[in-house]
mmCIF file of C-alpha atoms and ligand atoms in Angstrom:
data_model
loop_
_atom_site.group_PDB
_atom_site.id
_atom_site.type_symbol
_atom_site.label_atom_id
_atom_site.label_comp_id
_atom_site.label_asym_id
_atom_site.label_seq_id
_atom_site.Cartn_x
_atom_site.Cartn_y
_atom_site.Cartn_z
ATOM 1 C CA MET A 21 -24.238 -3.981 -21.691
ATOM 2 C CA GLY A 22 -23.177 -6.872 -23.920
ATOM 3 C CA MET A 23 -21.241 -4.494 -26.150
ATOM 4 C CA SER A 24 -18.188 -6.115 -27.738
ATOM 5 C CA LYS A 25 -14.976 -4.147 -27.575
ATOM 6 C CA PRO A 26 -12.839 -3.353 -30.610
ATOM 7 C CA ASP A 27 -9.360 -4.948 -30.446
ATOM 8 C CA THR A 28 -7.741 -1.572 -30.074
ATOM 9 C CA VAL A 29 -9.262 -0.796 -26.668
ATOM 10 C CA HIS A 30 -6.487 -0.532 -24.096
ATOM 11 C CA VAL A 31 -7.007 1.159 -20.755
ATOM 12 C CA THR A 32 -4.040 1.952 -18.498
ATOM 13 C CA VAL A 33 -4.417 3.038 -14.898
ATOM 14 C CA ARG A 34 -1.581 4.118 -12.624
ATOM 15 C CA VAL A 35 -1.728 3.236 -8.915
ATOM 16 C CA PRO A 36 0.524 4.309 -6.027
ATOM 17 C CA GLY A 37 2.032 2.368 -3.154
ATOM 18 C CA LYS A 38 1.490 3.539 0.419
ATOM 19 C CA VAL A 39 3.150 3.937 3.760
ATOM 20 C CA ASN A 40 1.287 4.035 7.090
ATOM 21 C CA LEU A 41 2.555 7.053 9.023
ATOM 22 C CA TYR A 42 0.745 5.705 12.037
ATOM 23 C CA LEU A 43 -0.604 2.177 12.395
ATOM 24 C CA GLY A 44 -2.486 1.582 15.632
ATOM 25 C CA VAL A 45 -3.800 -1.970 15.913
ATOM 26 C CA GLY A 46 -6.544 -2.916 18.366
ATOM 27 C CA PRO A 47 -7.292 -6.376 19.758
ATOM 28 C CA ARG A 48 -8.202 -9.236 17.439
ATOM 29 C CA GLU A 49 -11.953 -9.365 16.822
ATOM 30 C CA PHE A 50 -14.206 -12.393 16.243
ATOM 31 C CA SER A 51 -13.910 -11.842 12.496
ATOM 32 C CA GLY A 52 -10.141 -12.393 12.783
ATOM 33 C CA TYR A 53 -9.539 -8.773 11.767
ATOM 34 C CA HIS A 54 -8.229 -5.975 13.961
ATOM 35 C CA GLU A 55 -9.735 -2.532 14.501
ATOM 36 C CA LEU A 56 -7.220 -0.015 13.138
ATOM 37 C CA ALA A 57 -6.474 3.652 13.670
ATOM 38 C CA THR A 58 -4.138 4.469 10.822
ATOM 39 C CA VAL A 59 -2.897 7.323 8.673
ATOM 40 C CA PHE A 60 -2.119 6.335 5.090
ATOM 41 C CA GLN A 61 0.022 8.336 2.710
ATOM 42 C CA ALA A 62 0.219 7.419 -1.004
ATOM 43 C CA VAL A 63 3.755 7.654 -2.431
ATOM 44 C CA ASN A 64 5.060 7.951 -5.992
ATOM 45 C CA ILE A 65 6.116 4.362 -6.461
ATOM 46 C CA TYR A 66 3.605 3.201 -9.054
ATOM 47 C CA ASP A 67 2.277 0.087 -10.736
ATOM 48 C CA GLU A 68 0.590 0.459 -14.126
ATOM 49 C CA ILE A 69 -2.393 -1.752 -14.896
ATOM 50 C CA THR A 70 -3.350 -2.207 -18.544
ATOM 51 C CA VAL A 71 -6.449 -4.104 -19.609
ATOM 52 C CA LYS A 72 -7.111 -5.162 -23.180
ATOM 53 C CA PRO A 73 -9.293 -7.715 -24.969
ATOM 54 C CA ALA A 74 -8.355 -11.426 -24.785
ATOM 55 C CA ASP A 75 -10.114 -14.763 -25.321
ATOM 56 C CA THR A 76 -10.124 -15.475 -21.584
ATOM 57 C CA LEU A 77 -9.068 -13.812 -18.304
ATOM 58 C CA ARG A 78 -5.300 -13.709 -18.101
ATOM 59 C CA ILE A 79 -2.660 -11.829 -16.074
ATOM 60 C CA THR A 80 0.838 -10.929 -17.218
ATOM 61 C CA GLY A 81 3.616 -9.176 -15.315
ATOM 62 C CA SER A 82 6.292 -6.753 -16.504
ATOM 63 C CA GLY A 83 8.713 -4.211 -15.061
ATOM 64 C CA LYS A 84 11.050 -4.337 -12.047
ATOM 65 C CA TYR A 85 8.977 -6.863 -10.059
ATOM 66 C CA GLY A 86 6.928 -8.299 -12.945
ATOM 67 C CA HIS A 87 8.402 -11.779 -12.474
ATOM 68 C CA LEU A 88 6.839 -11.909 -8.971
ATOM 69 C CA VAL A 89 3.254 -11.189 -10.070
ATOM 70 C CA PRO A 90 0.878 -14.156 -9.472
ATOM 71 C CA THR A 91 -0.851 -14.899 -12.783
ATOM 72 C CA ASP A 92 -3.824 -16.866 -11.433
ATOM 73 C CA GLU A 93 -7.007 -16.242 -9.437
ATOM 74 C CA THR A 94 -4.996 -15.744 -6.216
ATOM 75 C CA ASN A 95 -4.084 -12.315 -7.589
ATOM 76 C CA LEU A 96 -6.518 -9.695 -6.223
ATOM 77 C CA ALA A 97 -6.478 -8.094 -9.675
ATOM 78 C CA TRP A 98 -8.091 -11.258 -11.070
ATOM 79 C CA GLN A 99 -10.854 -11.049 -8.451
ATOM 80 C CA ALA A 100 -11.286 -7.330 -9.139
ATOM 81 C CA ALA A 101 -11.837 -7.981 -12.868
ATOM 82 C CA GLN A 102 -14.412 -10.673 -12.074
ATOM 83 C CA LEU A 103 -16.286 -8.345 -9.698
ATOM 84 C CA VAL A 104 -16.575 -5.530 -12.225
ATOM 85 C CA ALA A 105 -17.443 -7.848 -15.122
ATOM 86 C CA LYS A 106 -20.185 -9.465 -13.044
ATOM 87 C CA ALA A 107 -21.569 -6.083 -11.965
ATOM 88 C CA CYS A 108 -22.054 -5.081 -15.604
ATOM 89 C CA GLY A 109 -23.073 -8.454 -17.029
ATOM 90 C CA GLU A 110 -19.936 -8.927 -19.133
ATOM 91 C CA ASP A 111 -17.501 -11.849 -19.444
ATOM 92 C CA PRO A 112 -14.089 -10.913 -18.040
ATOM 93 C CA ASN A 113 -12.272 -11.812 -21.255
ATOM 94 C CA LEU A 114 -9.324 -9.558 -20.595
ATOM 95 C CA GLU A 115 -5.604 -9.557 -20.446
ATOM 96 C CA ILE A 116 -4.452 -7.628 -17.388
ATOM 97 C CA ASN A 117 -0.831 -6.536 -17.548
ATOM 98 C CA ILE A 118 0.706 -5.445 -14.264
ATOM 99 C CA ASP A 119 3.806 -3.314 -14.799
ATOM 100 C CA LYS A 120 5.198 -3.640 -11.318
ATOM 101 C CA SER A 121 7.428 -1.193 -9.452
ATOM 102 C CA ILE A 122 5.824 -1.533 -6.007
ATOM 103 C CA PRO A 123 7.702 -4.271 -4.121
ATOM 104 C CA VAL A 124 5.762 -7.509 -3.506
ATOM 105 C CA ALA A 125 4.683 -8.698 0.003
ATOM 106 C CA ALA A 126 6.480 -5.639 1.324
ATOM 107 C CA GLY A 127 3.933 -3.704 3.423
ATOM 108 C CA MET A 128 3.359 -1.080 0.713
ATOM 109 C CA ALA A 129 -0.041 -2.345 -0.505
ATOM 110 C CA GLY A 130 1.321 -3.520 -3.869
ATOM 111 C CA GLY A 131 -1.279 -6.278 -4.280
ATOM 112 C CA SER A 132 -4.037 -3.925 -3.126
ATOM 113 C CA ALA A 133 -2.822 -1.306 -5.597
ATOM 114 C CA ASP A 134 -3.157 -3.780 -8.458
ATOM 115 C CA ALA A 135 -6.693 -4.625 -7.311
ATOM 116 C CA ALA A 136 -7.627 -0.931 -7.096
ATOM 117 C CA GLY A 137 -6.123 -0.253 -10.515
ATOM 118 C CA THR A 138 -7.940 -3.203 -12.057
ATOM 119 C CA LEU A 139 -11.285 -2.073 -10.598
ATOM 120 C CA LEU A 140 -10.902 1.346 -12.176
ATOM 121 C CA ALA A 141 -9.447 0.060 -15.460
ATOM 122 C CA CYS A 142 -12.287 -2.459 -15.876
ATOM 123 C CA ASP A 143 -14.921 0.136 -14.991
ATOM 124 C CA ILE A 144 -13.538 2.318 -17.796
ATOM 125 C CA TYR A 145 -12.983 -0.588 -20.212
ATOM 126 C CA PHE A 146 -16.552 -1.890 -19.863
ATOM 127 C CA GLN A 147 -17.912 1.690 -19.805
ATOM 128 C CA ALA A 148 -19.736 0.516 -16.701
ATOM 129 C CA GLY A 149 -19.974 3.879 -14.935
ATOM 130 C CA ILE A 150 -20.059 2.224 -11.530
ATOM 131 C CA PRO A 151 -20.880 4.879 -8.901
ATOM 132 C CA ARG A 152 -17.989 5.799 -6.650
ATOM 133 C CA ASP A 153 -19.578 4.388 -3.477
ATOM 134 C CA GLU A 154 -20.123 1.013 -5.213
ATOM 135 C CA LEU A 155 -16.523 0.955 -6.423
ATOM 136 C CA ASP A 156 -15.437 1.695 -2.834
ATOM 137 C CA ALA A 157 -17.589 -1.197 -1.579
ATOM 138 C CA MET A 158 -16.011 -3.566 -4.135
ATOM 139 C CA ALA A 159 -12.582 -2.313 -3.078
ATOM 140 C CA ALA A 160 -13.327 -3.078 0.588
ATOM 141 C CA LEU A 161 -14.457 -6.592 -0.381
ATOM 142 C CA LEU A 162 -11.091 -7.213 -2.021
ATOM 143 C CA GLY A 163 -8.922 -6.059 0.899
ATOM 144 C CA SER A 164 -8.522 -3.563 3.724
ATOM 145 C CA ASP A 165 -6.055 -1.300 1.863
ATOM 146 C CA VAL A 166 -7.792 -1.293 -1.527
ATOM 147 C CA PRO A 167 -10.214 1.614 -0.814
ATOM 148 C CA PHE A 168 -7.313 3.847 0.218
ATOM 149 C CA ILE A 169 -5.357 3.152 -2.964
ATOM 150 C CA LEU A 170 -8.415 4.104 -5.067
ATOM 151 C CA HIS A 171 -8.600 7.303 -3.032
ATOM 152 C CA GLY A 172 -4.890 8.230 -2.650
ATOM 153 C CA GLY A 173 -3.492 11.331 -0.978
ATOM 154 C CA CYS A 174 -3.446 11.137 2.766
ATOM 155 C CA ALA A 175 -6.284 9.656 4.803
ATOM 156 C CA LEU A 176 -7.266 8.446 8.209
ATOM 157 C CA GLY A 177 -8.318 4.790 8.125
ATOM 158 C CA SER A 178 -10.576 3.135 10.704
ATOM 159 C CA GLY A 179 -12.475 -0.155 10.837
ATOM 160 C CA ARG A 180 -10.219 -2.640 9.060
ATOM 161 C CA GLY A 181 -8.490 0.332 7.448
ATOM 162 C CA ASP A 182 -11.234 0.546 4.832
ATOM 163 C CA ILE A 183 -13.257 3.392 6.368
ATOM 164 C CA LEU A 184 -11.555 6.575 5.210
ATOM 165 C CA SER A 185 -11.658 10.222 6.049
ATOM 166 C CA PRO A 186 -9.446 12.899 4.516
ATOM 167 C CA VAL A 187 -6.469 14.359 6.382
ATOM 168 C CA MET A 188 -5.254 17.937 5.918
ATOM 169 C CA THR A 189 -1.677 17.887 4.688
ATOM 170 C CA ARG A 190 0.668 20.524 3.340
ATOM 171 C CA GLY A 191 3.544 20.164 0.897
ATOM 172 C CA SER A 192 5.457 17.036 0.104
ATOM 173 C CA PHE A 193 7.399 14.642 2.322
ATOM 174 C CA HIS A 194 10.562 12.865 1.175
ATOM 175 C CA TRP A 195 11.046 9.207 1.948
ATOM 176 C CA VAL A 196 13.591 6.512 1.421
ATOM 177 C CA PHE A 197 12.270 2.945 1.377
ATOM 178 C CA ALA A 198 14.662 0.098 2.116
ATOM 179 C CA THR A 199 13.374 -3.058 0.429
ATOM 180 C CA PHE A 200 14.073 -6.778 0.703
ATOM 181 C CA ASN A 201 13.813 -9.585 -1.822
ATOM 182 C CA GLU A 202 11.996 -11.831 0.622
ATOM 183 C CA GLY A 203 8.558 -10.605 1.724
ATOM 184 C CA LEU A 204 6.544 -11.096 4.921
ATOM 185 C CA SER A 205 2.980 -12.436 5.210
ATOM 186 C CA THR A 206 0.542 -9.806 6.491
ATOM 187 C CA ALA A 207 -1.663 -12.424 8.192
ATOM 188 C CA GLN A 208 1.380 -13.873 10.006
ATOM 189 C CA ILE A 209 2.522 -10.459 11.223
ATOM 190 C CA TYR A 210 -0.938 -9.743 12.687
ATOM 191 C CA GLU A 211 -0.902 -13.177 14.347
ATOM 192 C CA ARG A 212 2.568 -12.580 15.775
ATOM 193 C CA THR A 213 1.390 -9.206 17.103
ATOM 194 C CA ASP A 214 -1.440 -10.963 18.978
ATOM 195 C CA GLU A 215 1.025 -13.483 20.429
ATOM 196 C CA LEU A 216 3.443 -10.795 21.593
ATOM 197 C CA ARG A 217 0.645 -8.827 23.283
ATOM 198 C CA GLY A 218 -1.122 -11.718 24.973
ATOM 199 C CA LEU A 219 -4.816 -12.484 25.337
ATOM 200 C CA ASP A 220 -5.689 -9.652 27.724
ATOM 201 C CA PHE A 221 -4.678 -6.861 25.329
ATOM 202 C CA GLU A 222 -7.595 -4.477 24.882
ATOM 203 C CA THR A 223 -6.231 -1.012 24.081
ATOM 204 C CA ILE A 224 -8.301 0.848 21.494
ATOM 205 C CA PRO A 225 -5.963 2.507 18.978
ATOM 206 C CA ASP A 226 -5.973 6.253 18.374
ATOM 207 C CA VAL A 227 -3.942 8.541 16.111
ATOM 208 C CA PRO A 228 -2.117 11.268 18.099
ATOM 209 C CA ASN A 229 -3.218 14.852 17.373
ATOM 210 C CA GLU A 230 0.446 15.912 17.198
ATOM 211 C CA LEU A 231 0.913 13.761 14.104
ATOM 212 C CA LEU A 232 -2.140 15.275 12.383
ATOM 213 C CA ALA A 233 -0.907 18.768 13.313
ATOM 214 C CA ALA A 234 2.537 18.034 11.836
ATOM 215 C CA LEU A 235 0.893 16.929 8.573
ATOM 216 C CA ALA A 236 -1.314 20.034 8.453
ATOM 217 C CA GLN A 237 1.778 22.213 8.954
ATOM 218 C CA GLY A 238 3.933 20.251 6.490
ATOM 219 C CA ASN A 239 6.485 19.898 9.301
ATOM 220 C CA ALA A 240 8.672 16.868 8.542
ATOM 221 C CA GLN A 241 10.789 17.195 11.674
ATOM 222 C CA GLU A 242 7.683 17.101 13.867
ATOM 223 C CA LEU A 243 6.088 14.309 11.822
ATOM 224 C CA GLY A 244 9.251 12.238 12.287
ATOM 225 C CA LYS A 245 8.728 12.201 16.063
ATOM 226 C CA PHE A 246 5.261 10.670 15.852
ATOM 227 C CA LEU A 247 5.691 7.961 13.226
ATOM 228 C CA HIS A 248 4.557 4.699 14.800
ATOM 229 C CA ASN A 249 3.585 1.168 13.811
ATOM 230 C CA ASP A 250 2.058 -1.389 16.196
ATOM 231 C CA LEU A 251 3.040 -4.178 13.752
ATOM 232 C CA GLN A 252 6.716 -3.261 13.913
ATOM 233 C CA ALA A 253 7.605 -5.409 16.938
ATOM 234 C CA ALA A 254 6.185 -8.495 15.198
ATOM 235 C CA ALA A 255 7.956 -7.690 11.932
ATOM 236 C CA ILE A 256 11.249 -7.418 13.833
ATOM 237 C CA ALA A 257 10.468 -10.603 15.778
ATOM 238 C CA ASN A 258 10.071 -12.412 12.425
ATOM 239 C CA ARG A 259 12.988 -10.653 10.716
ATOM 240 C CA SER A 260 15.576 -9.605 13.308
ATOM 241 C CA GLY A 261 17.757 -7.739 10.773
ATOM 242 C CA LEU A 262 15.136 -4.976 10.476
ATOM 243 C CA LYS A 263 16.196 -3.515 13.824
ATOM 244 C CA ASP A 264 19.714 -2.821 12.533
ATOM 245 C CA VAL A 265 18.342 -1.360 9.298
ATOM 246 C CA LEU A 266 16.155 1.118 11.224
ATOM 247 C CA GLU A 267 19.086 2.117 13.474
ATOM 248 C CA TYR A 268 21.387 2.491 10.495
ATOM 249 C CA GLY A 269 18.994 4.924 8.799
ATOM 250 C CA ARG A 270 18.575 6.885 12.016
ATOM 251 C CA ASP A 271 22.377 7.285 12.238
ATOM 252 C CA LEU A 272 22.355 8.511 8.630
ATOM 253 C CA GLY A 273 20.084 11.375 9.687
ATOM 254 C CA SER A 274 16.498 10.270 9.080
ATOM 255 C CA LEU A 275 13.881 12.351 10.946
ATOM 256 C CA GLY A 276 11.909 9.226 11.782
ATOM 257 C CA GLU A 277 11.818 5.629 10.660
ATOM 258 C CA LEU A 278 9.445 2.709 10.865
ATOM 259 C CA VAL A 279 8.488 -0.564 9.276
ATOM 260 C CA SER A 280 5.957 0.096 6.476
ATOM 261 C CA GLY A 281 2.653 -1.701 7.161
ATOM 262 C CA SER A 282 3.320 -5.362 7.913
ATOM 263 C CA GLY A 283 6.861 -5.059 6.500
ATOM 264 C CA PRO A 284 9.568 -5.892 5.745
ATOM 265 C CA THR A 285 10.054 -2.560 3.907
ATOM 266 C CA CYS A 286 11.562 0.096 6.195
ATOM 267 C CA ALA A 287 10.548 3.725 5.623
ATOM 268 C CA PHE A 288 12.825 6.657 6.485
ATOM 269 C CA LEU A 289 11.537 10.222 6.544
ATOM 270 C CA ALA A 290 14.115 12.658 5.162
ATOM 271 C CA ARG A 291 14.487 16.366 5.964
ATOM 272 C CA ASP A 292 14.581 17.263 2.252
ATOM 273 C CA GLU A 293 15.650 15.926 -1.121
ATOM 274 C CA VAL A 294 19.379 16.295 -0.434
ATOM 275 C CA SER A 295 19.235 14.370 2.814
ATOM 276 C CA ALA A 296 17.040 11.743 1.097
ATOM 277 C CA ILE A 297 19.859 11.128 -1.417
ATOM 278 C CA ASP A 298 22.349 10.769 1.462
ATOM 279 C CA LEU A 299 20.059 8.224 3.114
ATOM 280 C CA LEU A 300 19.526 6.403 -0.178
ATOM 281 C CA VAL A 301 23.235 6.076 -0.938
ATOM 282 C CA GLY A 302 24.085 5.167 2.656
ATOM 283 C CA LEU A 303 21.424 2.457 2.908
ATOM 284 C CA LYS A 304 22.237 0.998 -0.519
ATOM 285 C CA SER A 305 25.900 0.617 0.400
ATOM 286 C CA SER A 306 25.192 -0.656 3.944
ATOM 287 C CA GLY A 307 24.998 -4.299 2.924
ATOM 288 C CA LEU A 308 21.906 -4.537 5.194
ATOM 289 C CA VAL A 309 19.203 -4.160 2.520
ATOM 290 C CA ASP A 310 18.546 -5.530 -0.969
ATOM 291 C CA ASP A 311 17.582 -2.181 -2.486
ATOM 292 C CA ALA A 312 16.520 1.332 -1.572
ATOM 293 C CA VAL A 313 14.346 3.867 -3.404
ATOM 294 C CA HIS A 314 13.644 7.563 -2.966
ATOM 295 C CA ALA A 315 9.984 8.612 -3.118
ATOM 296 C CA HIS A 316 7.665 11.389 -2.043
ATOM 297 C CA GLY A 317 4.091 11.708 -0.887
ATOM 298 C CA PRO A 318 1.254 12.375 -0.789
ATOM 299 C CA VAL A 319 0.308 11.617 -4.416
ATOM 300 C CA HIS A 320 -3.002 10.879 -6.153
ATOM 301 C CA GLY A 321 -4.799 7.514 -6.034
ATOM 302 C CA ALA A 322 -5.763 5.266 -8.963
ATOM 303 C CA ARG A 323 -5.964 7.323 -12.155
ATOM 304 C CA GLN A 324 -6.279 6.587 -15.872
ATOM 305 C CA ILE A 325 -3.160 7.610 -17.808
ATOM 306 C CA ARG A 326 -3.919 6.068 -21.248
HETATM 307 O O1 C5P B 2 -7.719 -7.187 4.248
HETATM 308 P P1 C5P B 2 -6.535 -7.965 3.769
HETATM 309 O O2 C5P B 2 -6.915 -9.171 2.959
HETATM 310 O O3 C5P B 2 -5.501 -7.112 3.097
HETATM 311 O O4 C5P B 2 -5.829 -8.514 5.086
HETATM 312 C C1 C5P B 2 -4.846 -9.503 5.036
HETATM 313 C C2 C5P B 2 -4.753 -10.154 6.414
HETATM 314 O O5 C5P B 2 -4.283 -9.194 7.372
HETATM 315 C C3 C5P B 2 -6.094 -10.604 6.955
HETATM 316 O O6 C5P B 2 -6.361 -11.924 6.560
HETATM 317 C C4 C5P B 2 -5.893 -10.528 8.456
HETATM 318 O O7 C5P B 2 -5.199 -11.662 8.917
HETATM 319 C C5 C5P B 2 -4.957 -9.343 8.605
HETATM 320 N N1 C5P B 2 -5.669 -8.072 8.921
HETATM 321 C C6 C5P B 2 -6.165 -7.906 10.204
HETATM 322 N N2 C5P B 2 -6.811 -6.731 10.533
HETATM 323 C C7 C5P B 2 -6.923 -5.737 9.623
HETATM 324 C C8 C5P B 2 -6.409 -5.890 8.310
HETATM 325 C C9 C5P B 2 -5.796 -7.081 8.001
HETATM 326 O O8 C5P B 2 -6.053 -8.772 11.048
HETATM 327 N N3 C5P B 2 -7.525 -4.607 9.965
#
C-alpha cells in the first residue's frame, strides 16, 4: 500500500480473443440484459497490455488495430485500472499501452480482453494480490465477456455470460475469421434481435449436448454441425453482406460457420490446418471481406508474459 514504483516497472499481459461456438439468447429481462446459454472458446488472436508508471492515467494504442483504440475513460481498460487502483488504495498513475491484434467492435471480445488484461496487469503492477474471486467480480462489473477472457480455454457461460463453468475439450480446432473494417454495436444487435423475435418470445436458451460431446471428443466435423448463434439473424439484418460471406466460406469447405458474437466477424471451422489455409486464401480473394486470419483454439486466458 502506498508504495511508489520504480520507473523500470513494466508489466505485460497477453489476452486472447474469443468466439462463441453456441450463443443462445433468452428474452430481454428488466435489467435490459438477456439470459445466455453460451459456449466460449478463446483463440490465439492476442492483444498485449503493458502498464508502466506515468504522471496520470493514460492509454496508448499500437499494432494492427492500435489506431482504433479509444484513449479515454470510455475504454474498459481505463475503468479496469481505476477499479484495481481503488481496491488497493493507489492512484492509477499509469500508462496503459494496448498492442491490438483483436479486431475492434467485431464480436470477438476485443474490448473485454483489454479490460481483463488491464485488471491482471494492474493487480501485478500494484502487487495487490487480489483474490481470484474478487478479480472475477471486478471483471463481471466491467462487462459480460470479461470474466471469460480472464479465464480462457473453453467454458459454458450462463447469466449474462459472466457465470462460467469449465467444458471438457480435446485437441485444437482450426478457424478462419473473416473481418470487416466497420464494426457493429453489441447493444444494437441485441435490440434488433428483440425486434425480430417480437414481444412474446420466451424460449429459455440451452446448449445442445451434441455440441458438448463433439468438444469432448475433439471432433471438428461434428462440432461444425452444432455451431449456432441467436444473434446472427440480427447481425445479417443490419449487415446483409454477411449472408454471402457465410455461404462463400461454406462453398470453400468449412465444416461450420457462424457470426462471432454480435458480429460482424464471421467464423469458419476448418477440418485441419491445410483446409484452413484454403479457406483463408479463398476468403481473402473473394472481395467480400476486408481481411481474414487463421487461428486456433482453445488457448489460455489472460497471462503475464513480461
Ligand atoms: O456486458 P456488456 O457491456 O459487454 O454488454 C454490452 C451490451 O450488450 C449491453 O449493454 C446489452 O445491451 C447487451 N447485452 C445483453 N445481454 C447480455 C450481454 C450483453 O443484452 N447477456
